[in-house]
Coordinates of C-alpha atoms and ligand atoms in Angstrom, one line a residue:
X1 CA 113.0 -57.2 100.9
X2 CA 113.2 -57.5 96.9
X3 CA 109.5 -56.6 97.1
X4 CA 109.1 -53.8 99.3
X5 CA 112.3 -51.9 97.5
X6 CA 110.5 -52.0 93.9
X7 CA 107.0 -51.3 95.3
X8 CA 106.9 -49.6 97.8
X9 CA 108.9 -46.0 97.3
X10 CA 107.5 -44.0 99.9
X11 CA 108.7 -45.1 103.2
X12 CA 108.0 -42.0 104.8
X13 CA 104.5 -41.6 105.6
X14 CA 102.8 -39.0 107.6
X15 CA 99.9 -39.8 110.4
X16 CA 97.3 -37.6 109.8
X17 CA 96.3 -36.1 112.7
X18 CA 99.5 -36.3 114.9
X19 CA 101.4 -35.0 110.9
X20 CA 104.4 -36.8 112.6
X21 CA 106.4 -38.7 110.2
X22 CA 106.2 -42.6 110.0
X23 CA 109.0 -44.5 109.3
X24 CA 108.3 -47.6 107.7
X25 CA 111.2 -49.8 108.2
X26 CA 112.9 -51.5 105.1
X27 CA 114.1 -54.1 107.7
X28 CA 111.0 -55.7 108.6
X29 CA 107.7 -57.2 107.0
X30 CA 104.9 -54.3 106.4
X31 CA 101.6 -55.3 107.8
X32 CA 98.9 -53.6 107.0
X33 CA 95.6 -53.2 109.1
X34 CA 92.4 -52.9 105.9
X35 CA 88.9 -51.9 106.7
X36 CA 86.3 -51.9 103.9
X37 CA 82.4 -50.8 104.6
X38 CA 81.7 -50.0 101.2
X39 CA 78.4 -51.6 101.0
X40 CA 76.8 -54.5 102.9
X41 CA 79.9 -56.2 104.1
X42 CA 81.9 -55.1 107.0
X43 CA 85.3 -56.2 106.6
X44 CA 88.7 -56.3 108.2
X45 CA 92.0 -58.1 107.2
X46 CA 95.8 -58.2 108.1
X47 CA 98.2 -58.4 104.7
X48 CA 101.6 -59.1 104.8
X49 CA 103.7 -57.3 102.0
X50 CA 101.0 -57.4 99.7
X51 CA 100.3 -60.8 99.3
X52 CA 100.5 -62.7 101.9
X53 CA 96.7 -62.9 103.8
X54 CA 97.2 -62.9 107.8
X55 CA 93.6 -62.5 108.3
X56 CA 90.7 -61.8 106.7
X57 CA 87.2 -61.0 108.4
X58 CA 83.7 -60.4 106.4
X59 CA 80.7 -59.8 108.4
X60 CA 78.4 -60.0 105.6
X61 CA 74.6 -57.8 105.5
X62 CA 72.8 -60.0 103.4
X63 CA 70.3 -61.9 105.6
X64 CA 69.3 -57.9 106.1
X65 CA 69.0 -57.0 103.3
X66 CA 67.0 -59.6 101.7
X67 CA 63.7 -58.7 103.4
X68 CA 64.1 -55.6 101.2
X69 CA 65.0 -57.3 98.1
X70 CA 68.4 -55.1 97.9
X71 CA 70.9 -52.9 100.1
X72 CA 69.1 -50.2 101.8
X73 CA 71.7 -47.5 102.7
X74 CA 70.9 -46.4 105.5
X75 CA 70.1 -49.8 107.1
X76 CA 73.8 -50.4 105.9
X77 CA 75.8 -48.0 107.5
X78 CA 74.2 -49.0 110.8
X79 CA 75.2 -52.7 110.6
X80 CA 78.7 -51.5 110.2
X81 CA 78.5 -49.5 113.1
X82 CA 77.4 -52.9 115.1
X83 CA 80.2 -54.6 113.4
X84 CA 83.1 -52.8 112.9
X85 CA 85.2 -53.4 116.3
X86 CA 84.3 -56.7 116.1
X87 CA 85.5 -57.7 112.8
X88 CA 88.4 -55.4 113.8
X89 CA 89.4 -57.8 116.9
X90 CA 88.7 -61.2 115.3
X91 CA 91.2 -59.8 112.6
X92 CA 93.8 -58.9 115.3
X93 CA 93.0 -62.3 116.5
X94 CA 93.5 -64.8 113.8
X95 CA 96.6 -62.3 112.5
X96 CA 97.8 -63.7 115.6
X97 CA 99.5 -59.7 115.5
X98 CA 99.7 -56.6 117.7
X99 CA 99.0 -53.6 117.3
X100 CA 102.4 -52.6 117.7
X101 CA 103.0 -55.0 114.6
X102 CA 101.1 -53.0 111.9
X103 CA 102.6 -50.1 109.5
X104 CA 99.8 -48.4 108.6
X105 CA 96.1 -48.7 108.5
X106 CA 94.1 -48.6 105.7
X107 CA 90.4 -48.2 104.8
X108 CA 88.0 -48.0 101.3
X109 CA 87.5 -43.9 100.9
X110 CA 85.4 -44.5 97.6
X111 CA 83.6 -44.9 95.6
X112 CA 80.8 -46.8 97.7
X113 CA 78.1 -45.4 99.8
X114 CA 78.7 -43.0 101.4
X115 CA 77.5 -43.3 105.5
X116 CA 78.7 -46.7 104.7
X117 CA 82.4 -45.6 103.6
X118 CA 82.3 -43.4 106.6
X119 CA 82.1 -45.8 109.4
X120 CA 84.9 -47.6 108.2
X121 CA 86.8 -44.6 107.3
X122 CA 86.7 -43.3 110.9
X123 CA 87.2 -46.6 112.4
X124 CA 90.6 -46.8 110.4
X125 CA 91.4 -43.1 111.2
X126 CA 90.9 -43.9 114.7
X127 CA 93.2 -46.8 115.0
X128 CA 95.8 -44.8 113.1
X129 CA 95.7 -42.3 115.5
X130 CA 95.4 -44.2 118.8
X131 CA 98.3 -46.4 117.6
X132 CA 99.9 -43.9 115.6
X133 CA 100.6 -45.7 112.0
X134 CA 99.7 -43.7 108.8
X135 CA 96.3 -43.8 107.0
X136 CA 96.0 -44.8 104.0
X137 CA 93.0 -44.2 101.7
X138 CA 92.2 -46.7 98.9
X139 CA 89.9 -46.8 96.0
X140 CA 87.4 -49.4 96.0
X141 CA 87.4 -50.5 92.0
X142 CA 92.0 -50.1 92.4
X143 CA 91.6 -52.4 95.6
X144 CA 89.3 -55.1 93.6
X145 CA 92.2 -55.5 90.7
X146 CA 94.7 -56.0 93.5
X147 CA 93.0 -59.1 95.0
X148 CA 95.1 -60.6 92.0
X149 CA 98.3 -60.1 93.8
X150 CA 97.2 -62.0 96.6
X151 CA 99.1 -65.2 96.6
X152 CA 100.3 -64.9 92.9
X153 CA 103.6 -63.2 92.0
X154 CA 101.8 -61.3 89.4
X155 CA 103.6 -57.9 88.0
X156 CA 101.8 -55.5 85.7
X157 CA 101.9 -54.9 82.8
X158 CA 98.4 -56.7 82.5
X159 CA 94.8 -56.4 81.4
X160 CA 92.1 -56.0 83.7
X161 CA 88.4 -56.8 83.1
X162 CA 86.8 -55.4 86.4
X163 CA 83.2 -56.6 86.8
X164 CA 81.4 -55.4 89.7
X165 CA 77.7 -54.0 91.1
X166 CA 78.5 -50.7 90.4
X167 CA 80.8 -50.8 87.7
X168 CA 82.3 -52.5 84.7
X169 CA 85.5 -51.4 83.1
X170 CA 88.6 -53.0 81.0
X171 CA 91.9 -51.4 82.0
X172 CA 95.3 -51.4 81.1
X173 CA 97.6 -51.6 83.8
X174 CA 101.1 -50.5 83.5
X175 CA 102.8 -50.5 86.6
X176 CA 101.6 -50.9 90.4
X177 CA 99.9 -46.7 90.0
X178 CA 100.2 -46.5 86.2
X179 CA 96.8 -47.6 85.1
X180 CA 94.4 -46.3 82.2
X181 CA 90.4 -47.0 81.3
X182 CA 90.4 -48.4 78.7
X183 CA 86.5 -48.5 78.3
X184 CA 83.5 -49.0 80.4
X185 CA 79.9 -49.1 80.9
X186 CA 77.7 -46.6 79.5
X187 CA 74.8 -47.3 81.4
X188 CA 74.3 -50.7 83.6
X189 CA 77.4 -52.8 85.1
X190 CA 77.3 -56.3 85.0
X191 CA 75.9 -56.8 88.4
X192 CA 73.3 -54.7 88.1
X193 CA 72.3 -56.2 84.8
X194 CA 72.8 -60.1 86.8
X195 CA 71.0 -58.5 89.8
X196 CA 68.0 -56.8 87.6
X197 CA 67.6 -59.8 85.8
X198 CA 67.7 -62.5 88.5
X199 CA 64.4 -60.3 89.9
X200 CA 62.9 -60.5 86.4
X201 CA 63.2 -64.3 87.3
X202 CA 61.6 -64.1 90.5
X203 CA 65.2 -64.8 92.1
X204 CA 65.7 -63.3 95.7
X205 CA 68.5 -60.9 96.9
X206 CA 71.7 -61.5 96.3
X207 CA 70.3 -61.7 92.5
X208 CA 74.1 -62.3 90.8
X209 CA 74.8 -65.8 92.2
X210 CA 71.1 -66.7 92.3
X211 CA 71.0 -67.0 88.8
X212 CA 74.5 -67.8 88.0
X213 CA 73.3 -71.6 90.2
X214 CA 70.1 -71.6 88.3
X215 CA 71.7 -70.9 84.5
X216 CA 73.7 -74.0 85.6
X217 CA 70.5 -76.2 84.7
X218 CA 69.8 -74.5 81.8
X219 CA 70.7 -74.5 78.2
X220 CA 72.5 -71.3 77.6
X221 CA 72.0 -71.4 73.4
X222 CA 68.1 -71.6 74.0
X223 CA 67.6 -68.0 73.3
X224 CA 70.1 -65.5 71.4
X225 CA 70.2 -61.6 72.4
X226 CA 71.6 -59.0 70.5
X227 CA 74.6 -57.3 70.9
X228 CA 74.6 -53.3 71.8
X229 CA 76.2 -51.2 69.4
X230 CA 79.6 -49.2 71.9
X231 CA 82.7 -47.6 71.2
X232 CA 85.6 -50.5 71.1
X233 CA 85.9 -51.3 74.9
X234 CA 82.8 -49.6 76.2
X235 CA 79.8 -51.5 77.2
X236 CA 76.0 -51.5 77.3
X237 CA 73.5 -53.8 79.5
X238 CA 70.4 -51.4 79.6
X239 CA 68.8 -52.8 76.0
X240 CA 69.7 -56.9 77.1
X241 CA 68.1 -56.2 80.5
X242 CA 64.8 -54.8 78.2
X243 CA 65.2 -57.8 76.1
X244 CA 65.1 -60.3 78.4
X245 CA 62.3 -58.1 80.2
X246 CA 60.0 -59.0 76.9
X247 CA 61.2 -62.7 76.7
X248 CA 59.6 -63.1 80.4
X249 CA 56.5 -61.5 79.5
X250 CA 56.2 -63.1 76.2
X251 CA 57.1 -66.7 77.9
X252 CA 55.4 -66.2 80.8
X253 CA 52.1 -65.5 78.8
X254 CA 52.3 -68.3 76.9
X255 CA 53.1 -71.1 79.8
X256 CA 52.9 -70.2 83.4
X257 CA 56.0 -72.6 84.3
X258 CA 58.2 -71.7 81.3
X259 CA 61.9 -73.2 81.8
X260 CA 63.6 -70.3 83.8
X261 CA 67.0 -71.8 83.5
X262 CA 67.2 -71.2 80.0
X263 CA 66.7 -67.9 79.9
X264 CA 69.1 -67.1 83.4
X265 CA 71.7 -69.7 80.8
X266 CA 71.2 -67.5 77.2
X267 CA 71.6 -64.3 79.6
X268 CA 74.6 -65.4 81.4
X269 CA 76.3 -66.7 78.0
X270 CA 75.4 -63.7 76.5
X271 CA 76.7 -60.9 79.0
X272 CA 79.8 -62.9 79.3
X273 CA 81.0 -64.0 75.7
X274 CA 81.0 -60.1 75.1
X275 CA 83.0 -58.8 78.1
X276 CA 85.3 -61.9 77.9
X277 CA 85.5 -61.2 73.8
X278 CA 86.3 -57.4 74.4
X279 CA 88.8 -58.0 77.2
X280 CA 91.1 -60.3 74.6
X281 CA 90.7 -57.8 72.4
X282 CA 91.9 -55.2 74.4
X283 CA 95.1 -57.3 75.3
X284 CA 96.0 -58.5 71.6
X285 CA 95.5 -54.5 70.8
X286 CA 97.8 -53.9 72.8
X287 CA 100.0 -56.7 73.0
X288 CA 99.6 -57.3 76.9
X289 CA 100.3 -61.4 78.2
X290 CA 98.4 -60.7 81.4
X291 CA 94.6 -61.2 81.5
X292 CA 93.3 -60.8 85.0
X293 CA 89.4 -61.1 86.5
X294 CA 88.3 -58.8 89.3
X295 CA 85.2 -57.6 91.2
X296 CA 82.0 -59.3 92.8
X297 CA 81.2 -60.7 89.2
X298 CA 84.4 -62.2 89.1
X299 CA 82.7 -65.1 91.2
X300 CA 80.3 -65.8 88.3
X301 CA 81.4 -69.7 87.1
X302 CA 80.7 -68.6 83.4
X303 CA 83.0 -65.8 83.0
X304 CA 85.8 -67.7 85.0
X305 CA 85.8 -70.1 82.7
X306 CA 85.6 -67.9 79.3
X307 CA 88.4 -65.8 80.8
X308 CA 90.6 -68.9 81.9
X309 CA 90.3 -70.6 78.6
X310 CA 92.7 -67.6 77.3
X311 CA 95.6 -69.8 78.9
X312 CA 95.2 -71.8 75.7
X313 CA 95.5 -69.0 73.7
X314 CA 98.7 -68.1 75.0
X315 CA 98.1 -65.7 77.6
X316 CA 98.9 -65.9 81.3
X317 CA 95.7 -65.7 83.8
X318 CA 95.0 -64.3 86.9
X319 CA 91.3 -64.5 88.6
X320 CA 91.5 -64.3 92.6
X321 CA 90.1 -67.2 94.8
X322 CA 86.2 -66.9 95.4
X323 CA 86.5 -64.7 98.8
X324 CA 88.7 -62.0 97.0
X325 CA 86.3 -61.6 94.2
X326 CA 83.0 -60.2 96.3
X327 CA 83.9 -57.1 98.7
X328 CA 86.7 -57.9 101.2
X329 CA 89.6 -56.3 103.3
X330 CA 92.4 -57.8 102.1
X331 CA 92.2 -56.4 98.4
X332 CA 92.6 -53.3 100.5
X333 CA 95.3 -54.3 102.3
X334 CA 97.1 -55.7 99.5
X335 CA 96.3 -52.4 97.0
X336 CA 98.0 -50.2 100.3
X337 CA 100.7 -51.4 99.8
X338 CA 101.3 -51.5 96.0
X339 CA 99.6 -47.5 95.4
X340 CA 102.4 -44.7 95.6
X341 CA 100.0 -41.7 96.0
X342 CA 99.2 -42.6 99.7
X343 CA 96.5 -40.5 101.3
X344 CA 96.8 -39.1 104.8
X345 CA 93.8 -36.7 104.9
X346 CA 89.9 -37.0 104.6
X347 CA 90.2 -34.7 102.1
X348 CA 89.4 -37.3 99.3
X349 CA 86.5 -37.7 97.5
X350 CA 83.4 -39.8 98.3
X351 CA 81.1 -40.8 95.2
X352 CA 78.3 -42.3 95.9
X353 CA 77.1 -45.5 94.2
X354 CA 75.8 -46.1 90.7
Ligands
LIG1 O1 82.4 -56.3 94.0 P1 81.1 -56.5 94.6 O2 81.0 -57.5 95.8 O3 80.5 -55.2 95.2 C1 80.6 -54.0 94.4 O4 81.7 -53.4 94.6 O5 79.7 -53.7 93.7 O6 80.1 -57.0 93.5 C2 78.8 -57.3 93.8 C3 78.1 -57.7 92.5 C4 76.6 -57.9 92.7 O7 75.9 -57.3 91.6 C5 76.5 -59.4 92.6 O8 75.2 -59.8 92.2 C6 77.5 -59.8 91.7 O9 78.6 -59.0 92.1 N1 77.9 -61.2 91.8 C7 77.7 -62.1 90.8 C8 78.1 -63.4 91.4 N2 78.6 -63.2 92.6 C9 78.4 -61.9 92.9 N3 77.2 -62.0 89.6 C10 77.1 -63.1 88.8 N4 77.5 -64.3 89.3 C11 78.0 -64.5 90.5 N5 78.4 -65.7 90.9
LIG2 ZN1 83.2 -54.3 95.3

């Protein structure tokens, strides 16, 4: 396949417990196996080549975690232990695949947290060496800009705004392992500023699309922030968060029912004119076509829309369906297969979140 000779150079893999060499055969379709237990969702999915979605399983944490108003990490990495197998056989299942069909097996090493990573991790390294296919280690943030290649024939070179709970970066992508920062935050991502200030609004766990339904009602030029003061592509939430912190106190003193929405609509228009602004500028600097949208933030309505309208500016736009945005398996999948440097040890590193 055209694909699978330009991408995917290393056909020799090596298992890593067994250290026997894999051959992956240029004949057939490559199926990867994906696991990701990063944070609160246990997930499992079945990519063909890249891009094509066989199956894709989320067992998702969050009725757990909202009695504690957020992910409690050691409560996490215990649901994954209760879900793992089965999100691994409803995967099997609606891949309508055998084992004996997969390549290699793949699973989230990083960054995430850490008892969490590990029970996917061993799952994956597990199947790999009951059925004897490769392991492959994949970075969390690399696997979220790879949910644009699902169903798209999307090539780099391209601009990436990556937007998730931990992390918020704009990166120029060169080829399928050639990729550079080309800024990020220097204190709060955008999650944690949507999450931090949907609970300033009284909004319960999962804060990000809490308030990104309640900004809907609002009127998003009622109140006007400042912008922080970063390097070209860098980024600061930690002062907005702070500002919005005094508008509810302020508001709140002076009417008990003060319009919520409004201030959940100036926030959201706020936090996204800037990274959609600095993303366009980072793509006209360096004379990139591509724009694409990745990470859990991704699924916010307002930036989707800021980051689409840059069709009519003549660029070409990538932001992956709803399901790829938030965590998920088959970004993992899908990023297995595109990354050259495949790992086949444990010896990678595990950072732990924000
Ligand atoms: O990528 P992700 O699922 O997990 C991480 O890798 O961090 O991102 C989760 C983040 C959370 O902060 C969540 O509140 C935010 O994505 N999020 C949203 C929306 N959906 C998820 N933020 C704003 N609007 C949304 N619709
Ligand atoms: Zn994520």
């Amino acid at each position: 396949m055209e694909e699978k000779e330009e991408h995917m150079p290393k056909k020799v893999l090596k298992t890593p417990l067994s250290n026997k060499e894999t051959e992956i055969s240029e004949r057939t379709d490559t199926n990867i196996l994906a696991i990701e237990s990063s944070c609160d969702e246990t997930a499992c999915a079945i990519v063909k080549n890249g891009r094509e979605v066989l199956s894709n399983v989320v067992a998702s944490q969050i009725k757990t975690h909202m009695q504690f108003g957020g992910v409690v990490p050691e409560v996490a990495a215990r649901e994954h232990l209760e879900a793992v197998n089965e999100v691994i056989a409803k995967a099997f299942e609606e891949a309508k695949v055998e084992p004996e069909d997969i390549s290699a097996i793949a699973a989230t090493v990083g960054p995430g947290l850490v008892g969490s990573l590990l029970v996917g991790m061993n799952a994956a390294k597990t199947l790999s060496l009951v059925f004897d296919k490769p392991f492959i280690g994949i970075n969390h943030l690399n696997a979220h800009v790879c949910a644009n290649y699902i169903d798209t024939d999307l090539k780099p070179p391209f601009v990436a705004l990556l937007v998730s709970g931990g992390h918020t970066q704009i990166i120029k992508v060169s080829g399928y392992s050639d990729s550079e920062i080309l800024g990020e935050t220097i204190d709060d991502a955008a999650g944690e500023a949507f999450d931090k200030v949907a609970r300033l609004l009284g909004l319960p766990y999962p804060g990000g699309p809490n308030l990104d339904k309640m900004a809907d009602g609002g009127n998003p030029q009622a109140y006007k922030f400042t912008k922080a003061k970063t390097d070209e592509f860098d980024f600061s939430f930690s002062g907005l968060k702070t500002a919005v912190l005094q508008l509810v106190k302020k508001l709140s003193k002076e009417d008990a029912n003060y319009n919520k929405a409004d201030v959940a609509a100036s926030f959201r228009e706020h936090i996204t004119e800037i990274l959609a602004e600095k993303t366009l500028k980072a793509a006209k600097k360096y004379g990139i076509k591509q724009i694409v949208l990745a990470g859990g933030v991704a699924a916010n309505s307002e930036i989707r829309r800021k980051i689409k309208a840059f069709q009519d500016k003549g660029y070409k736009v990538y932001i992956p369906a709803m399901k790829y945005c938030t965590d998920n398996a088959a970004m993992i999948g899908s990023c297995a297969y595109f990354q050259e440097n495949v790992i086949t040890d444990v010896g990678v590193e595990v950072f732990s979140r924000a």
